[in-house]
Amino acid sequence: MAIRINGAEIAVPDDARVSLLGLLREQLHLTGTKVGCNQGACGACTVLIDGERVLSCLTLAVQADERSVTTIEGLSGAGSHKLQDAFIEHDGLQCGYCTPGQICAADAMLREIAAGVPSYITADLAAPARLTREEVRERMSGNLCRCGAHNGIVDAILQVAAERTA
Amino acid sequence: MNPLSYHRALSTADALSRAGDGAARLLGGGTNLVDLMRKGVERPSALVDVTALPGTIEATAEGGLLIGAAARNSAVAAHPLVRSQYPMLARAILAGASAQIRNMATVGGNLMQRTRCLYFQDAAASRCNKRIPGSGCEAEGGFNRYHAIIGTSPSCIATHPSDMCVALAALDARIHVAGAAGMRTIPLVDFHLLPGDRPDIETLLAPGDIILAVEIPPSPVARNSAYRKVRDRASYAFALVSVAAGLSVREGSVEDVRIAFGGIAPKPWRAFRAEAALRGGPATREAFEAAVIEELAGATPPPEAAFKVELARRTLVAVLTELSGSDR
Amino acid sequence: MSRMQNVVIETVKTALGWVPAQWLPGGTPDPLIERRVALGRQDSRLDGPAKVTGLARFAAEVPMERLCYGALLHSTVTRGRIARLDTAAAEAAPGVVLVMTHRNMPRIGTLALIGVSDLSAVGNSSLPILQNDEVRYNGQVVAAVLAETQEQADHAASLIEIDYAVEAAKTRFDDAKAAARTPASILIERNHVLVGNAAQEVDRAAHRVDNLYRTPGHNHNAIELHAVTVAWQGETLLVHDATQMIAPSANALAKLFGLKKQQVRVLSPYVGGGFGGKGLWDHQVVAVAAAKLVGRPVRLMLSRESVYRMIGGRSPSEQRVAIGADADGRFNAIIHTGYSVMPPYGACPEQYTMCSRALYNAKSFEIVQHHVDLDIVPNTYMRAPGEAIGTFAIECAVDELAHQMGIDPIELRRRNEPERHPLSGTAFSQRALTTAYAEGAQHFGWERRLAEPGARRDGEWRIGMGCASGSFPYARMPGAHVRLTLRRDGTVNLSCSAQEMGMGTSTVQVQHAADRLGLPVEAISFDMGDSALPAGSMAGGSSQTVSLAAAIMAATEKLTGELLRLAGNDSPLAGLRARDVQLVDAGIGDVADTARHESYRSILTRAAREEVSVIAAGSPPLEMLKFAMHSSSAVFCELRVSEVTGEIRIDRLLGSFDCGTILNPKTAASQFKGGMIMGIGLALTEETLFDARNGRIMNATLADYHIPVHLDVPEIDVIWTGIPDPRSPLGARGIGEIGITGVAAAIANAVFNATGKRIRDLPITLDKLL
């Protein structure tokens, strides 16, 4: 019984009520993953499980058993992630609290678009989705920001996406 | 949240043996159940995780689709066959919640979503017949803008919140269920119940039943289909009104049509009357108007939701008009 | 505020009126207005790396040994008494350390309400906190649980049984209007303003509008939940808080718990969004008391529901605006009156009429606000309190008048642009709203607007444009202190208990100090977020930047004197006095003779000093009384309204700001946009659903209270005049709140232009447009 978190094997907590978010923050002190609502309504707790973005607040830690979790701390790795640099450059943050969730979500979202997955606003569902500003806005809508850094966040994501395809 | 046990079922038999415990709840992605447990609306003492049961998406022999109950919503929406054969389903799923939640939520769990009624969610202070039968309904006379206009009862006016189920209702989906008495299949349109005087009983599932899969029959009309969701913000919000519709037109006449509404009823609302009125008739705006008026003739909206009658009418007419233009 | 305060303030204003401007602080424009190197540059925020990597530690993230976790229980009734209280099951639940109710909560006094007279008064509610069995509003904290884990605490809290003896409660706004209070003052302004006979003037005006505008309650909804991590260390108290009021909170907690100021240390280096909501509320007090009882550190992070229940938001309002105009469109009367909620135990008067005092000339005025008393969680300051919703009313009214008269709304505003403050006659320190309109209109392409509503279409969408003015008063807080330490190696440390909640506090003050001291930004560090540092002012009223700047100016003057003294007679600077020199090129130079210069390093080395350290406070903010000082803006919106569904999509939003010098274009643009986006929510989606039947907030979640999501937010254009304010430090005025003002009106006016429908009650939801 273990969860792989940022590469480390972590024992599953005894109390089944403990959310993945609670495990990360209170037991592992990985506090980069934030709690904004604890009810799946804000996206601040977004982490990657097996590379896919999910909400750690609604994930019981025990559900992540035998799976691989990446948090903002793991995304950074040794150096900084291109999205992190771009968020700073485009001022895609103010208070910084929703930021780790936005970055984790964006990281997974770019893979989703690369895989051609459509969104609600994709005109032609049968064709591979294209990356546009509006697509990014729709796909990032699960991550609330109250300071209003939306423009900078989208700019940062578009810049990283452009660099990847260049 | 109560102290509770957790078990990950590795087989249907394993799940069935544990699901019979009345205090247990089946756990899919947890996107609804875990929230309701934190709110004290759901108080299970045992969770049986069914996400390790089959979640594959495969074509059936007769040309339909069989979707395992553990399939993630995002996987269904991204599936090539869903996108090409059942666009209304792909778009309905993509209209729901956020990408993160769609990655977590299972198809089986989505069928079991519970209402967003503010008074249902407020276990600490509000009376609700769905939570405690006979306790009363505070949505009546309260905030009921998100509430149902049709199919309600004096005991409950709450809506079913799912987007996916609206498309499944229009697509004549069938639900494969395993229970103590063996396997059975339930048409999705029958699966969810109207509230009557027992709004706490929301589906035909008996205690201990497990949803195994959703089967969608082949549906030529679904290839020309759409899902339109009207809501208070542009994304990440529940529907005020949504419409799933498929339409095929031949020489100006409606050859076949499927229509279901979300956001207006206690269950995904298949518009059988409107379909019957349209089938074989002219594919005109006037006919669409007449059909939807007939469908909603019995609407009894609560005050704040009165606008939904008009909104549902306009949205359906717009969707059908657009579909009639694209079906050549 | 009392009548006495009105008298005092008006007397001071009158006296100041006789003092020549150059005698006052700010009378001689800040030389840095002309001499900017780092200031005005697009520097990225200094705390960006810590925030994007998740390493920035917020209040609930401080690790502690033996920590226990708190959970709160809220009243489910509005008025009454606790008739039965059974905590046995909770106390017996696994992991429970303490169940605290009014029975065992230590006896303490009440908080002093936020006020301008006493800047250490920071309470949002003067009600007793767990001191008796009385319930005053639905959601009031009635019990707290501490347990070994959060899960245990939450569960135990659900086991507490309470029966209430319910009493009649005031929950209906319309019913309570009859008993509304009319205070003498709103903040430091006289409440009831009568100039001429406005009612009569409106009646006989050639053109007039007279309508009611309604705005609902709002919640701040900072994404970070309110949280504290509290530890008693012997007789001292350590509070890691998420607060906009570090030094005042420390003072208030000391007073409440009978401690000396030095015994309380509040730390808050990062705040995950505040917007006025992150002040001192019941939870900090409960956590401190509970930690004292159990002798262990306590972490108390509110649930999102708790935030709605116990942290007040913006009051609802009902405003009447009437404008009378002559045949040329010149206003002969402005009437702005109304009602908002302010229970007697609350602090915020929701000053929605302030904007109407400064925006337009008129021959006559009638302005007055009435406070409705309801039994609710006390409302408080929320981003541009008053102005955000007041500009909705007046700026819609102006648009309505313009439409009625067939005049372009910008032209109508231009004709009524005041040269001096319309009520006091005081000179504006600087005001270029007309320029902001002209530049904004050009950037936006306002000339493409069709005056006739509903004239532009694109498929099912009707397209409309609207504009409106925004306004926010300048404020500089007295009493902000900084410590400035210059080291021999030429580096400087600034420290102050200032707050960072996304404004870029340290970033811009480092830029400022670099220019002030003639150093590169790399040489400057800025410590803040700690009440142990010299006391800063609170972050509120868009005042922190200039308040800190004034303190840094004062510290620099003090440092200059100290350095000249140290330089002595062996220095090339010998004989020069402070007024003869400037700080440049990492040292001091003669203004008149650039060859006379000595580096800081040289001065300190010769004086055998490792460092020189000074503490100074900013000068009293008398410029606020001498001049009429306002940030102002012209907001432009283009949007689509679906003819089918009534859905609104904002396609373009432009803010053209006149806010003095812009110190850091990158972080400033973010602040402007952030305010404007909150304005989108104000206009279209946000509403706290208060069920008047039982006094309960029903949408206490981020799923049911809709703040804008990415798809709601278009690319926003922000431009500014950049004209320095000659009366303020750095030539700057506040930019944190102006962004939200005017936006709701610009959107409502664009909706009218698109559809011909005038919506006067917010939010403009689609059902109102069907």
PDB file of C-alpha atoms in Angstrom, chain A residues 15-19 22-23 25-44 72-74 76 79-81 83-85 87-100 102-103 120-121 133-155 157, chain C residues 44-45 47-49 51-58 60-61 63-64 67 69 149-152 154-155 218-225 270-273 275 299 301 303-305 382-383 500-503 640 650 666-668 670-671 673-675 677-678 681 686 700-703 705 707-717:
ATOM      1  CA  ASP A  15      -7.858   7.136   8.167  1.00  0.00           C
ATOM      2  CA  ALA A  16      -9.791   6.645   4.936  1.00  0.00           C
ATOM      3  CA  ARG A  17     -11.267  10.130   5.279  1.00  0.00           C
ATOM      4  CA  VAL A  18      -7.924  11.788   4.623  1.00  0.00           C
ATOM      5  CA  SER A  19      -7.987  13.383   1.208  1.00  0.00           C
ATOM      6  CA  GLY A  22      -4.819  16.623   3.323  1.00  0.00           C
ATOM      7  CA  LEU A  23      -2.095  14.034   3.011  1.00  0.00           C
ATOM      8  CA  ARG A  25      -0.349  19.404   3.045  1.00  0.00           C
ATOM      9  CA  GLU A  26      -0.624  18.211   6.614  1.00  0.00           C
ATOM     10  CA  GLN A  27       1.406  15.022   6.626  1.00  0.00           C
ATOM     11  CA  LEU A  28       3.989  15.615   3.913  1.00  0.00           C
ATOM     12  CA  HIS A  29       4.161  19.424   4.191  1.00  0.00           C
ATOM     13  CA  LEU A  30       3.890  19.675   0.434  1.00  0.00           C
ATOM     14  CA  THR A  31       1.929  22.879   0.803  1.00  0.00           C
ATOM     15  CA  GLY A  32       2.294  24.024  -2.786  1.00  0.00           C
ATOM     16  CA  THR A  33      -1.009  22.264  -3.425  1.00  0.00           C
ATOM     17  CA  LYS A  34      -3.622  24.696  -2.148  1.00  0.00           C
ATOM     18  CA  VAL A  35      -7.023  24.398  -0.558  1.00  0.00           C
ATOM     19  CA  GLY A  36      -9.544  26.928  -1.799  1.00  0.00           C
ATOM     20  CA  CYS A  37     -12.873  25.222  -1.288  1.00  0.00           C
ATOM     21  CA  ASN A  38     -12.375  21.550  -0.434  1.00  0.00           C
ATOM     22  CA  GLN A  39     -15.420  20.782  -2.539  1.00  0.00           C
ATOM     23  CA  GLY A  40     -14.332  20.645  -6.165  1.00  0.00           C
ATOM     24  CA  ALA A  41     -15.322  24.177  -7.048  1.00  0.00           C
ATOM     25  CA  CYS A  42     -12.066  26.095  -7.488  1.00  0.00           C
ATOM     26  CA  GLY A  43      -9.204  23.999  -8.860  1.00  0.00           C
ATOM     27  CA  ALA A  44      -6.577  25.308  -6.417  1.00  0.00           C
ATOM     28  CA  ILE A  72       3.768  21.587  -8.107  1.00  0.00           C
ATOM     29  CA  GLU A  73       6.866  20.707  -6.121  1.00  0.00           C
ATOM     30  CA  GLY A  74       7.399  17.659  -8.301  1.00  0.00           C
ATOM     31  CA  SER A  76       9.483  21.981 -10.644  1.00  0.00           C
ATOM     32  CA  GLY A  79      15.009  23.553 -11.981  1.00  0.00           C
ATOM     33  CA  SER A  80      11.975  25.547 -12.904  1.00  0.00           C
ATOM     34  CA  HIS A  81       9.344  24.439 -15.349  1.00  0.00           C
ATOM     35  CA  LEU A  83       5.283  27.302 -17.404  1.00  0.00           C
ATOM     36  CA  GLN A  84       6.567  28.645 -14.120  1.00  0.00           C
ATOM     37  CA  ASP A  85       8.960  30.993 -15.878  1.00  0.00           C
ATOM     38  CA  PHE A  87       3.795  32.773 -15.429  1.00  0.00           C
ATOM     39  CA  ILE A  88       6.353  35.121 -13.867  1.00  0.00           C
ATOM     40  CA  GLU A  89       7.174  36.797 -17.176  1.00  0.00           C
ATOM     41  CA  HIS A  90       3.509  37.417 -18.058  1.00  0.00           C
ATOM     42  CA  ASP A  91       2.530  38.217 -14.478  1.00  0.00           C
ATOM     43  CA  GLY A  92       0.049  35.350 -14.515  1.00  0.00           C
ATOM     44  CA  LEU A  93      -0.326  35.633 -10.766  1.00  0.00           C
ATOM     45  CA  GLN A  94      -0.929  38.146  -8.041  1.00  0.00           C
ATOM     46  CA  CYS A  95      -1.484  36.692  -4.600  1.00  0.00           C
ATOM     47  CA  GLY A  96      -0.066  33.406  -5.860  1.00  0.00           C
ATOM     48  CA  TYR A  97      -2.547  31.170  -4.138  1.00  0.00           C
ATOM     49  CA  CYS A  98      -4.327  29.667  -7.143  1.00  0.00           C
ATOM     50  CA  THR A  99      -1.059  29.629  -9.081  1.00  0.00           C
ATOM     51  CA  PRO A 100       0.254  26.099  -8.409  1.00  0.00           C
ATOM     52  CA  GLN A 102      -3.232  26.794 -12.531  1.00  0.00           C
ATOM     53  CA  ILE A 103       0.244  25.591 -13.496  1.00  0.00           C
ATOM     54  CA  TYR A 120     -17.094  22.033 -25.215  1.00  0.00           C
ATOM     55  CA  ILE A 121     -16.292  24.941 -27.523  1.00  0.00           C
ATOM     56  CA  ARG A 133      -6.825  31.533 -26.840  1.00  0.00           C
ATOM     57  CA  GLU A 134     -10.485  30.684 -26.450  1.00  0.00           C
ATOM     58  CA  GLU A 135      -9.753  26.960 -26.174  1.00  0.00           C
ATOM     59  CA  VAL A 136      -7.253  27.671 -23.416  1.00  0.00           C
ATOM     60  CA  ARG A 137      -9.806  29.826 -21.619  1.00  0.00           C
ATOM     61  CA  GLU A 138     -12.476  27.119 -21.744  1.00  0.00           C
ATOM     62  CA  ARG A 139     -10.074  24.382 -20.705  1.00  0.00           C
ATOM     63  CA  MET A 140      -8.678  26.406 -17.802  1.00  0.00           C
ATOM     64  CA  SER A 141     -12.103  27.411 -16.530  1.00  0.00           C
ATOM     65  CA  GLY A 142     -11.906  24.845 -13.748  1.00  0.00           C
ATOM     66  CA  ASN A 143      -9.227  26.945 -12.082  1.00  0.00           C
ATOM     67  CA  LEU A 144     -10.646  30.021 -10.419  1.00  0.00           C
ATOM     68  CA  CYS A 145      -8.556  33.116  -9.837  1.00  0.00           C
ATOM     69  CA  ARG A 146      -9.929  35.944  -7.749  1.00  0.00           C
ATOM     70  CA  CYS A 147      -7.098  38.427  -8.187  1.00  0.00           C
ATOM     71  CA  GLY A 148      -7.882  38.466 -11.885  1.00  0.00           C
ATOM     72  CA  ALA A 149      -4.628  37.199 -13.388  1.00  0.00           C
ATOM     73  CA  HIS A 150      -6.552  35.457 -16.176  1.00  0.00           C
ATOM     74  CA  ASN A 151      -4.972  37.327 -19.080  1.00  0.00           C
ATOM     75  CA  GLY A 152      -1.443  36.718 -17.863  1.00  0.00           C
ATOM     76  CA  ILE A 153      -2.158  33.059 -17.216  1.00  0.00           C
ATOM     77  CA  VAL A 154      -3.485  32.519 -20.735  1.00  0.00           C
ATOM     78  CA  ASP A 155      -0.612  34.508 -22.240  1.00  0.00           C
ATOM     79  CA  ILE A 157       0.286  29.144 -21.473  1.00  0.00           C
TER      80      ILE A 157
ATOM     81  CA  SER C  44       8.555  41.002 -12.655  1.00  0.00           C
ATOM     82  CA  ARG C  45       7.283  40.506  -9.147  1.00  0.00           C
ATOM     83  CA  ASP C  47       8.033  36.851  -5.017  1.00  0.00           C
ATOM     84  CA  GLY C  48       7.074  35.233  -8.322  1.00  0.00           C
ATOM     85  CA  PRO C  49       9.548  32.342  -8.068  1.00  0.00           C
ATOM     86  CA  LYS C  51       4.749  31.531  -5.641  1.00  0.00           C
ATOM     87  CA  VAL C  52       4.994  29.586  -8.903  1.00  0.00           C
ATOM     88  CA  THR C  53       6.960  26.782  -7.286  1.00  0.00           C
ATOM     89  CA  GLY C  54       4.586  26.465  -4.344  1.00  0.00           C
ATOM     90  CA  LEU C  55       7.324  27.328  -1.869  1.00  0.00           C
ATOM     91  CA  ALA C  56       5.725  30.531  -0.592  1.00  0.00           C
ATOM     92  CA  ARG C  57       4.258  29.570   2.778  1.00  0.00           C
ATOM     93  CA  PHE C  58       0.835  30.897   3.642  1.00  0.00           C
ATOM     94  CA  ALA C  60      -2.054  27.557   7.251  1.00  0.00           C
ATOM     95  CA  GLU C  61       1.174  26.076   5.963  1.00  0.00           C
ATOM     96  CA  PRO C  63       4.673  23.399  10.311  1.00  0.00           C
ATOM     97  CA  MET C  64       4.573  23.106  14.086  1.00  0.00           C
ATOM     98  CA  LEU C  67      -0.187  20.978  16.311  1.00  0.00           C
ATOM     99  CA  TYR C  69      -6.601  21.320  14.278  1.00  0.00           C
ATOM    100  CA  THR C 149      -6.397  15.791  12.900  1.00  0.00           C
ATOM    101  CA  GLN C 150      -8.642  17.965  10.767  1.00  0.00           C
ATOM    102  CA  GLU C 151     -10.834  14.996   9.935  1.00  0.00           C
ATOM    103  CA  GLN C 152     -11.395  14.286  13.615  1.00  0.00           C
ATOM    104  CA  ASP C 154     -14.635  18.221  11.567  1.00  0.00           C
ATOM    105  CA  HIS C 155     -16.424  15.065  12.583  1.00  0.00           C
ATOM    106  CA  HIS C 218     -21.285  40.034  -2.440  1.00  0.00           C
ATOM    107  CA  ASN C 219     -18.513  37.985  -0.935  1.00  0.00           C
ATOM    108  CA  HIS C 220     -14.800  38.621  -1.378  1.00  0.00           C
ATOM    109  CA  ASN C 221     -14.014  34.999  -2.152  1.00  0.00           C
ATOM    110  CA  ALA C 222     -10.264  35.229  -1.968  1.00  0.00           C
ATOM    111  CA  ILE C 223      -9.142  31.788  -3.051  1.00  0.00           C
ATOM    112  CA  GLU C 224      -7.081  31.314   0.099  1.00  0.00           C
ATOM    113  CA  LEU C 225      -9.401  30.463   2.952  1.00  0.00           C
ATOM    114  CA  TYR C 270       1.830  36.158   1.970  1.00  0.00           C
ATOM    115  CA  VAL C 271      -1.902  36.596   1.851  1.00  0.00           C
ATOM    116  CA  GLY C 272      -3.821  34.568  -0.716  1.00  0.00           C
ATOM    117  CA  GLY C 273      -6.091  37.399  -1.715  1.00  0.00           C
ATOM    118  CA  PHE C 275     -10.007  42.410  -1.143  1.00  0.00           C
ATOM    119  CA  ARG C 299      -4.303  25.564  13.158  1.00  0.00           C
ATOM    120  CA  MET C 301      -8.488  27.097   8.521  1.00  0.00           C
ATOM    121  CA  SER C 303     -14.067  25.908   5.446  1.00  0.00           C
ATOM    122  CA  ARG C 304     -15.420  27.765   2.437  1.00  0.00           C
ATOM    123  CA  GLU C 305     -18.846  27.579   4.004  1.00  0.00           C
ATOM    124  CA  MET C 382     -14.889  44.831  -0.160  1.00  0.00           C
ATOM    125  CA  ARG C 383     -12.812  46.062  -3.074  1.00  0.00           C
ATOM    126  CA  GLU C 500       1.581  41.394   0.357  1.00  0.00           C
ATOM    127  CA  MET C 501      -1.585  39.944  -1.073  1.00  0.00           C
ATOM    128  CA  GLY C 502      -0.817  40.205  -4.732  1.00  0.00           C
ATOM    129  CA  MET C 503      -0.190  43.900  -5.217  1.00  0.00           C
ATOM    130  CA  ARG C 640     -22.741  40.290 -27.230  1.00  0.00           C
ATOM    131  CA  ILE C 650     -17.941  40.241 -23.016  1.00  0.00           C
ATOM    132  CA  LYS C 666       3.475  45.111 -15.340  1.00  0.00           C
ATOM    133  CA  THR C 667       2.110  44.726 -11.832  1.00  0.00           C
ATOM    134  CA  ALA C 668      -0.078  47.826 -12.176  1.00  0.00           C
ATOM    135  CA  SER C 670      -2.440  43.271 -13.361  1.00  0.00           C
ATOM    136  CA  GLN C 671      -4.084  45.203 -10.554  1.00  0.00           C
ATOM    137  CA  LYS C 673      -7.292  44.080 -14.802  1.00  0.00           C
ATOM    138  CA  GLY C 674      -7.960  42.240 -11.575  1.00  0.00           C
ATOM    139  CA  GLY C 675     -10.323  44.952 -10.430  1.00  0.00           C
ATOM    140  CA  ILE C 677     -12.527  41.248 -13.752  1.00  0.00           C
ATOM    141  CA  MET C 678     -14.099  41.479 -10.334  1.00  0.00           C
ATOM    142  CA  GLY C 681     -18.502  39.331 -11.716  1.00  0.00           C
ATOM    143  CA  GLU C 686     -22.148  37.555  -8.347  1.00  0.00           C
ATOM    144  CA  ALA C 700     -22.090  29.349   0.628  1.00  0.00           C
ATOM    145  CA  THR C 701     -19.929  27.607  -1.965  1.00  0.00           C
ATOM    146  CA  LEU C 702     -17.812  28.579  -4.945  1.00  0.00           C
ATOM    147  CA  ALA C 703     -20.001  26.315  -7.062  1.00  0.00           C
ATOM    148  CA  TYR C 705     -21.616  31.816  -5.954  1.00  0.00           C
ATOM    149  CA  ILE C 707     -17.095  34.418  -9.750  1.00  0.00           C
ATOM    150  CA  PRO C 708     -15.843  34.799 -13.326  1.00  0.00           C
ATOM    151  CA  VAL C 709     -13.980  31.869 -14.850  1.00  0.00           C
ATOM    152  CA  HIS C 710     -11.359  32.050 -17.570  1.00  0.00           C
ATOM    153  CA  LEU C 711     -13.971  31.785 -20.327  1.00  0.00           C
ATOM    154  CA  ASP C 712     -15.808  34.811 -18.920  1.00  0.00           C
ATOM    155  CA  VAL C 713     -12.698  36.960 -19.088  1.00  0.00           C
ATOM    156  CA  PRO C 714     -11.706  38.470 -22.440  1.00  0.00           C
ATOM    157  CA  GLU C 715      -8.363  40.018 -23.211  1.00  0.00           C
ATOM    158  CA  ILE C 716      -8.498  43.286 -21.336  1.00  0.00           C
ATOM    159  CA  ASP C 717      -6.811  46.473 -22.502  1.00  0.00           C
TER     160      ASP C 717
END
